[in-house]
Short mmCIF file of C-alpha atoms (C1' of nucleotides) in Angstrom, two decimals:
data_model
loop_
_atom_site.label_atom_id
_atom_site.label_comp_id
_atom_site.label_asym_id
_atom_site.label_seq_id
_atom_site.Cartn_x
_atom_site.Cartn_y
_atom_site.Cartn_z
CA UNK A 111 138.99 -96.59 111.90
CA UNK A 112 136.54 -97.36 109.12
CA UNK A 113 136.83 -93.71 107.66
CA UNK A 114 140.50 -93.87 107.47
CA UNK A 115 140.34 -93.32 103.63
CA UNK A 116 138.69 -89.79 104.12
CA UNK A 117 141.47 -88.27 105.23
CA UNK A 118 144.42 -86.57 103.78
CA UNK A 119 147.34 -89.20 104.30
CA UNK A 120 149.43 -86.11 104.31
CA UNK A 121 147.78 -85.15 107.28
CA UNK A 122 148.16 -88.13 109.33
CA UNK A 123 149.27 -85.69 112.82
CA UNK A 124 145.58 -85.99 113.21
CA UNK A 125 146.64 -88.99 114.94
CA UNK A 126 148.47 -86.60 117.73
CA UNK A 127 146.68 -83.74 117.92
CA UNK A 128 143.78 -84.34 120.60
CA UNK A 129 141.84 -81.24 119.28
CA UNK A 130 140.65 -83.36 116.22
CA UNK A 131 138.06 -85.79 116.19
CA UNK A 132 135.96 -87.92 118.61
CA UNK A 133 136.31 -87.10 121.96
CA UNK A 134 137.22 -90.00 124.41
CA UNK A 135 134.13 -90.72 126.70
CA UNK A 136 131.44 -88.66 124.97
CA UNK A 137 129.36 -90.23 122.76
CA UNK A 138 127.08 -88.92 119.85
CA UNK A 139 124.36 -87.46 121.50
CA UNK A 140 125.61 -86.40 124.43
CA UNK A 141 124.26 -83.48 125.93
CA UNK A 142 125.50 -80.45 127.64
CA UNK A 143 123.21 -78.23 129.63
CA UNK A 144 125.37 -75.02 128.22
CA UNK A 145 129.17 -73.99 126.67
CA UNK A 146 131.24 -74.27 129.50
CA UNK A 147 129.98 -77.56 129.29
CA UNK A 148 131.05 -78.68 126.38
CA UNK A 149 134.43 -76.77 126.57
CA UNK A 150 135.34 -78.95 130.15
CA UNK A 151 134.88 -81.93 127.70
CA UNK A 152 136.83 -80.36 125.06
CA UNK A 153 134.07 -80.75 122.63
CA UNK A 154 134.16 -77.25 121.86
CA UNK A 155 136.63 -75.49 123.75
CA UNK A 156 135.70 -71.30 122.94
CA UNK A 157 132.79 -69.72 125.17
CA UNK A 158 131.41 -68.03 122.63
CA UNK A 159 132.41 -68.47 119.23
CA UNK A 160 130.81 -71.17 116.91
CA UNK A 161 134.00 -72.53 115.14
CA UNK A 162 137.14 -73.36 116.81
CA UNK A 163 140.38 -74.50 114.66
CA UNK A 164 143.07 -72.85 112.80
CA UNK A 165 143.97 -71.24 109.57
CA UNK A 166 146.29 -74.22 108.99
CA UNK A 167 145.02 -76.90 110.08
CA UNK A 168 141.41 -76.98 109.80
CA UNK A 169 138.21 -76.56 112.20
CA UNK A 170 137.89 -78.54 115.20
CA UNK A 171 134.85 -78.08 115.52
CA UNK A 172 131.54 -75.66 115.04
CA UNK A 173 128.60 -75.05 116.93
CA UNK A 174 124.86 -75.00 115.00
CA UNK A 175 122.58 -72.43 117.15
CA UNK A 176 120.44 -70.07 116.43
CA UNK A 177 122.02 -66.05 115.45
CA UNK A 178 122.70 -66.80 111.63
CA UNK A 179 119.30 -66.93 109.60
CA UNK A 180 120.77 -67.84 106.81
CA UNK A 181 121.58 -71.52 108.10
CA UNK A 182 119.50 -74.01 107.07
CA UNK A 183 119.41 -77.81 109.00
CA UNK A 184 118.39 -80.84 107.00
CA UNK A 185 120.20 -83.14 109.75
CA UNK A 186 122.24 -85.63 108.09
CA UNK A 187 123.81 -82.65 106.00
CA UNK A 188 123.06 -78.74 106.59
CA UNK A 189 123.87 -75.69 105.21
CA UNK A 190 126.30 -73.29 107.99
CA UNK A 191 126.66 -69.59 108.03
CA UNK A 192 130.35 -68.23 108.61
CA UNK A 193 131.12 -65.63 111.83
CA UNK A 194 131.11 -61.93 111.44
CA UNK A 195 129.58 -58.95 110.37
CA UNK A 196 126.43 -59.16 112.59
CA UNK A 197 125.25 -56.05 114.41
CA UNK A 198 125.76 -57.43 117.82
CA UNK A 199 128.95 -59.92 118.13
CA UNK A 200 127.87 -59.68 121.96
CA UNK A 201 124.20 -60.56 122.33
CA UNK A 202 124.93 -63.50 119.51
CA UNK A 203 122.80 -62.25 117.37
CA UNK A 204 121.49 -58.95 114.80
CA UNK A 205 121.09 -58.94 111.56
CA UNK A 206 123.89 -59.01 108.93
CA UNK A 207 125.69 -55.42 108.77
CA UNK A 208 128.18 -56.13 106.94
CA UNK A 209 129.70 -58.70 104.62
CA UNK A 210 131.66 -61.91 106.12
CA UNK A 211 135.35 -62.86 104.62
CA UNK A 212 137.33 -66.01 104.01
CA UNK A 213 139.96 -63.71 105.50
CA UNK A 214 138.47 -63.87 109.21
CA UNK A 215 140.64 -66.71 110.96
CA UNK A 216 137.84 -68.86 111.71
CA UNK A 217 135.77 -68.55 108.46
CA UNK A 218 139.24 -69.30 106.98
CA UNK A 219 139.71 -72.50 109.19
CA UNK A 220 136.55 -74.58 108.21
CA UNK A 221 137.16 -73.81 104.48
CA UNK A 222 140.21 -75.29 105.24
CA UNK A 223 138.57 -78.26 106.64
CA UNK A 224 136.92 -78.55 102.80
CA UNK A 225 140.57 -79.33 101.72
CA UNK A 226 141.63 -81.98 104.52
CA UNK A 227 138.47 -83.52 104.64
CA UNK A 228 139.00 -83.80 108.39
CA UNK A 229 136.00 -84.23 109.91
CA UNK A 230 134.51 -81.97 112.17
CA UNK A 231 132.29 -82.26 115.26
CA UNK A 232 129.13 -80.88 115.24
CA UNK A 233 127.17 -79.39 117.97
CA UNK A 234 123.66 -78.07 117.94
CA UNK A 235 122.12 -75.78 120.06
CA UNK A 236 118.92 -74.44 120.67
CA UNK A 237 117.12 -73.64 117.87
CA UNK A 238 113.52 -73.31 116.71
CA UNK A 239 114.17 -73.34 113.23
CA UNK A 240 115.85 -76.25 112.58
CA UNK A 241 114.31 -79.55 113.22
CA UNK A 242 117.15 -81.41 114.63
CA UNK A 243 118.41 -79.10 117.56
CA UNK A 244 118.04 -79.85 120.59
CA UNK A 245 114.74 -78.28 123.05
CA UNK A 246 117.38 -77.05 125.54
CA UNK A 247 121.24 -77.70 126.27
CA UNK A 248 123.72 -78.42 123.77
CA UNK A 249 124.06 -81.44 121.81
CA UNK A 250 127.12 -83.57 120.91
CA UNK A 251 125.87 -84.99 117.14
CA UNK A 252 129.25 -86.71 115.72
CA UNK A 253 131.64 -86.03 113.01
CA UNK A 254 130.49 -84.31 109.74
CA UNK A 255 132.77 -83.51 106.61
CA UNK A 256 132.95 -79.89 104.99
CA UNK A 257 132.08 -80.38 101.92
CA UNK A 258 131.90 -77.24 100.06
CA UNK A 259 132.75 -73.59 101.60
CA UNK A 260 131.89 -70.51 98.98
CA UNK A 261 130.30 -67.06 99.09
CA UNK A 262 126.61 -66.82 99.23
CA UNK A 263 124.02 -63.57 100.10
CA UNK A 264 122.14 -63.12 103.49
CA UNK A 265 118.76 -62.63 103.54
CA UNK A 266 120.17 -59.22 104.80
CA UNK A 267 121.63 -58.99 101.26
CA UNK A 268 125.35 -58.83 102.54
CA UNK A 269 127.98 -61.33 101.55
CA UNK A 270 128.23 -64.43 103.53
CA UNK A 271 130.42 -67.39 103.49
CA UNK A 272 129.04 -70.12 103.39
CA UNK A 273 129.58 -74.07 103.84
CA UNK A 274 128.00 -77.40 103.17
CA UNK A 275 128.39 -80.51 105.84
CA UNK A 276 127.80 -84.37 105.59
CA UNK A 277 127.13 -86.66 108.33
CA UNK A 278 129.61 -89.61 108.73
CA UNK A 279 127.75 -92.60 107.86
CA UNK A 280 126.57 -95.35 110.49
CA UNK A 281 126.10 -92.52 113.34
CA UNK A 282 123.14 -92.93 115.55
CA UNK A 283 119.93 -91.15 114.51
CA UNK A 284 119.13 -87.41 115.23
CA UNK A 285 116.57 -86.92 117.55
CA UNK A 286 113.92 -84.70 116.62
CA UNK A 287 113.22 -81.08 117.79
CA UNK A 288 109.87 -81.14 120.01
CA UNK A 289 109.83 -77.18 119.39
CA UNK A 290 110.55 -77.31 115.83
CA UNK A 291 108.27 -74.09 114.47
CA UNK A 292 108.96 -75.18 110.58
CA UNK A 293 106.24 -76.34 108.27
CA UNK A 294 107.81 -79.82 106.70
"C1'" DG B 229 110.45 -62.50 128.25
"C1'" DG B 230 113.61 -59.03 126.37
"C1'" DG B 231 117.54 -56.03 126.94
"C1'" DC B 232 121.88 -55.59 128.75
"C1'" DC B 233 126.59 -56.44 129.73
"C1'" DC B 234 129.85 -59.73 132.04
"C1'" DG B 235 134.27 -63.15 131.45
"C1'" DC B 236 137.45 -66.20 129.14
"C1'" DA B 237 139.91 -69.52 126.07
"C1'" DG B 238 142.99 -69.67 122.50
"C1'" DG B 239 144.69 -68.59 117.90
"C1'" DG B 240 147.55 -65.41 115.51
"C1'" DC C 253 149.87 -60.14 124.48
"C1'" DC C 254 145.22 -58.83 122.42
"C1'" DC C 255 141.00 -59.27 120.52
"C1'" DT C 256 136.99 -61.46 119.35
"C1'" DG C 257 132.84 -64.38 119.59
"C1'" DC C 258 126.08 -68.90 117.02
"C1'" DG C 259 126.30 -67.34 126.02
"C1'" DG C 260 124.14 -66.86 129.91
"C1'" DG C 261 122.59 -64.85 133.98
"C1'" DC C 262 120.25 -61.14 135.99
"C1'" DC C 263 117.41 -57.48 136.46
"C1'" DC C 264 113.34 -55.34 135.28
#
DNA sequence: GGGCCCGCAGGG
DNA sequence: CCCTGCGGGCCC
């Protein structure tokens, strides 16, 4: 593959671990009308939570939705909001209530993925605020690279972690959101 | 439409 | 095994 020299040569098991990477027979931009969707396809395989990987190895991959505030979508790259400390882990959603940790398994798996530079896939979900998510369903949008993970503040004013994406080159376009409620 | 509460995959 | 989580359906 043409990204070959992204990765880690030291991590070459990518090759036989089926977790990581594109999934055979779904194409960026595929679309899922909910989770259990895109777990069949083994897109994302959790219910629920919005990064799936491990501490060692790295994120598989994350889901963009609404819940974190604190995200912010510019497409091509975006800016993602680690898991817990919300005030409702059930309803996906709540305000911040306490501060997020690199210690969490998950938060500590995509900051891991800063240091393989395997790519991750990327799905977005419904979300007014950001201009690329999809009206309704989930979305399938390609591989993106972690590019930074570090400590930030919630508009709550609790500790978040925090983590910077990039886009592959030469994927297809992102549609844009119809019910995009943003200014620009 | 909002509040509520259900299951389940999978990593540790 | 155990616990958690960026859903989702249902009831009002």
């Amino acid at each position: 593959m043409a990204n070959a020299d992204l990765f880690d040569p030291t991590l070459i098991k990518r090759e036989i671990d089926p977790r990581f990477g594109e999934i055979k027979g779904v194409k960026v931009g595929t679309l899922f009308d909910n989770r259990k969707a895109c777990a069949a396809k083994g897109v994302h395989s959790k219910p629920m939570a919005g990064i799936s990987g491990t501490v060692k190895e790295g994120a598989f991959s994350i889901v963009l939705a609404s819940g974190y505030k604190d995200d912010k979508d510019e497409g091509e790259t975006f800016i993602y909001t680690g898991t817990g400390g919300q005030e409702d882990s059930f309803s996906g959603g709540g305000p911040q209530v306490e501060d997020q940790t690199f210690d969490h398994p998950d938060n500590a798996a995509l900051k891991k993925s800063v240091e393989t530079k395997r790519p991750v896939r990327v799905i977005r979900g419904p979300n007014r605020d950001s201009k690329y998510a999809p009206a309704k369903g989930y979305r399938y949008d390609g591989l993106y690279i972690v590019e930074d993970a570090y400590m930030g503040k919630s508009k709550d004013g609790y500790q978040i972690c925090q983590y910077h994406l990039r886009r592959l080159p030469d994927l297809p376009p992102l549609p844009l959101n119809p019910d995009y409620r943003g200014s620009d």
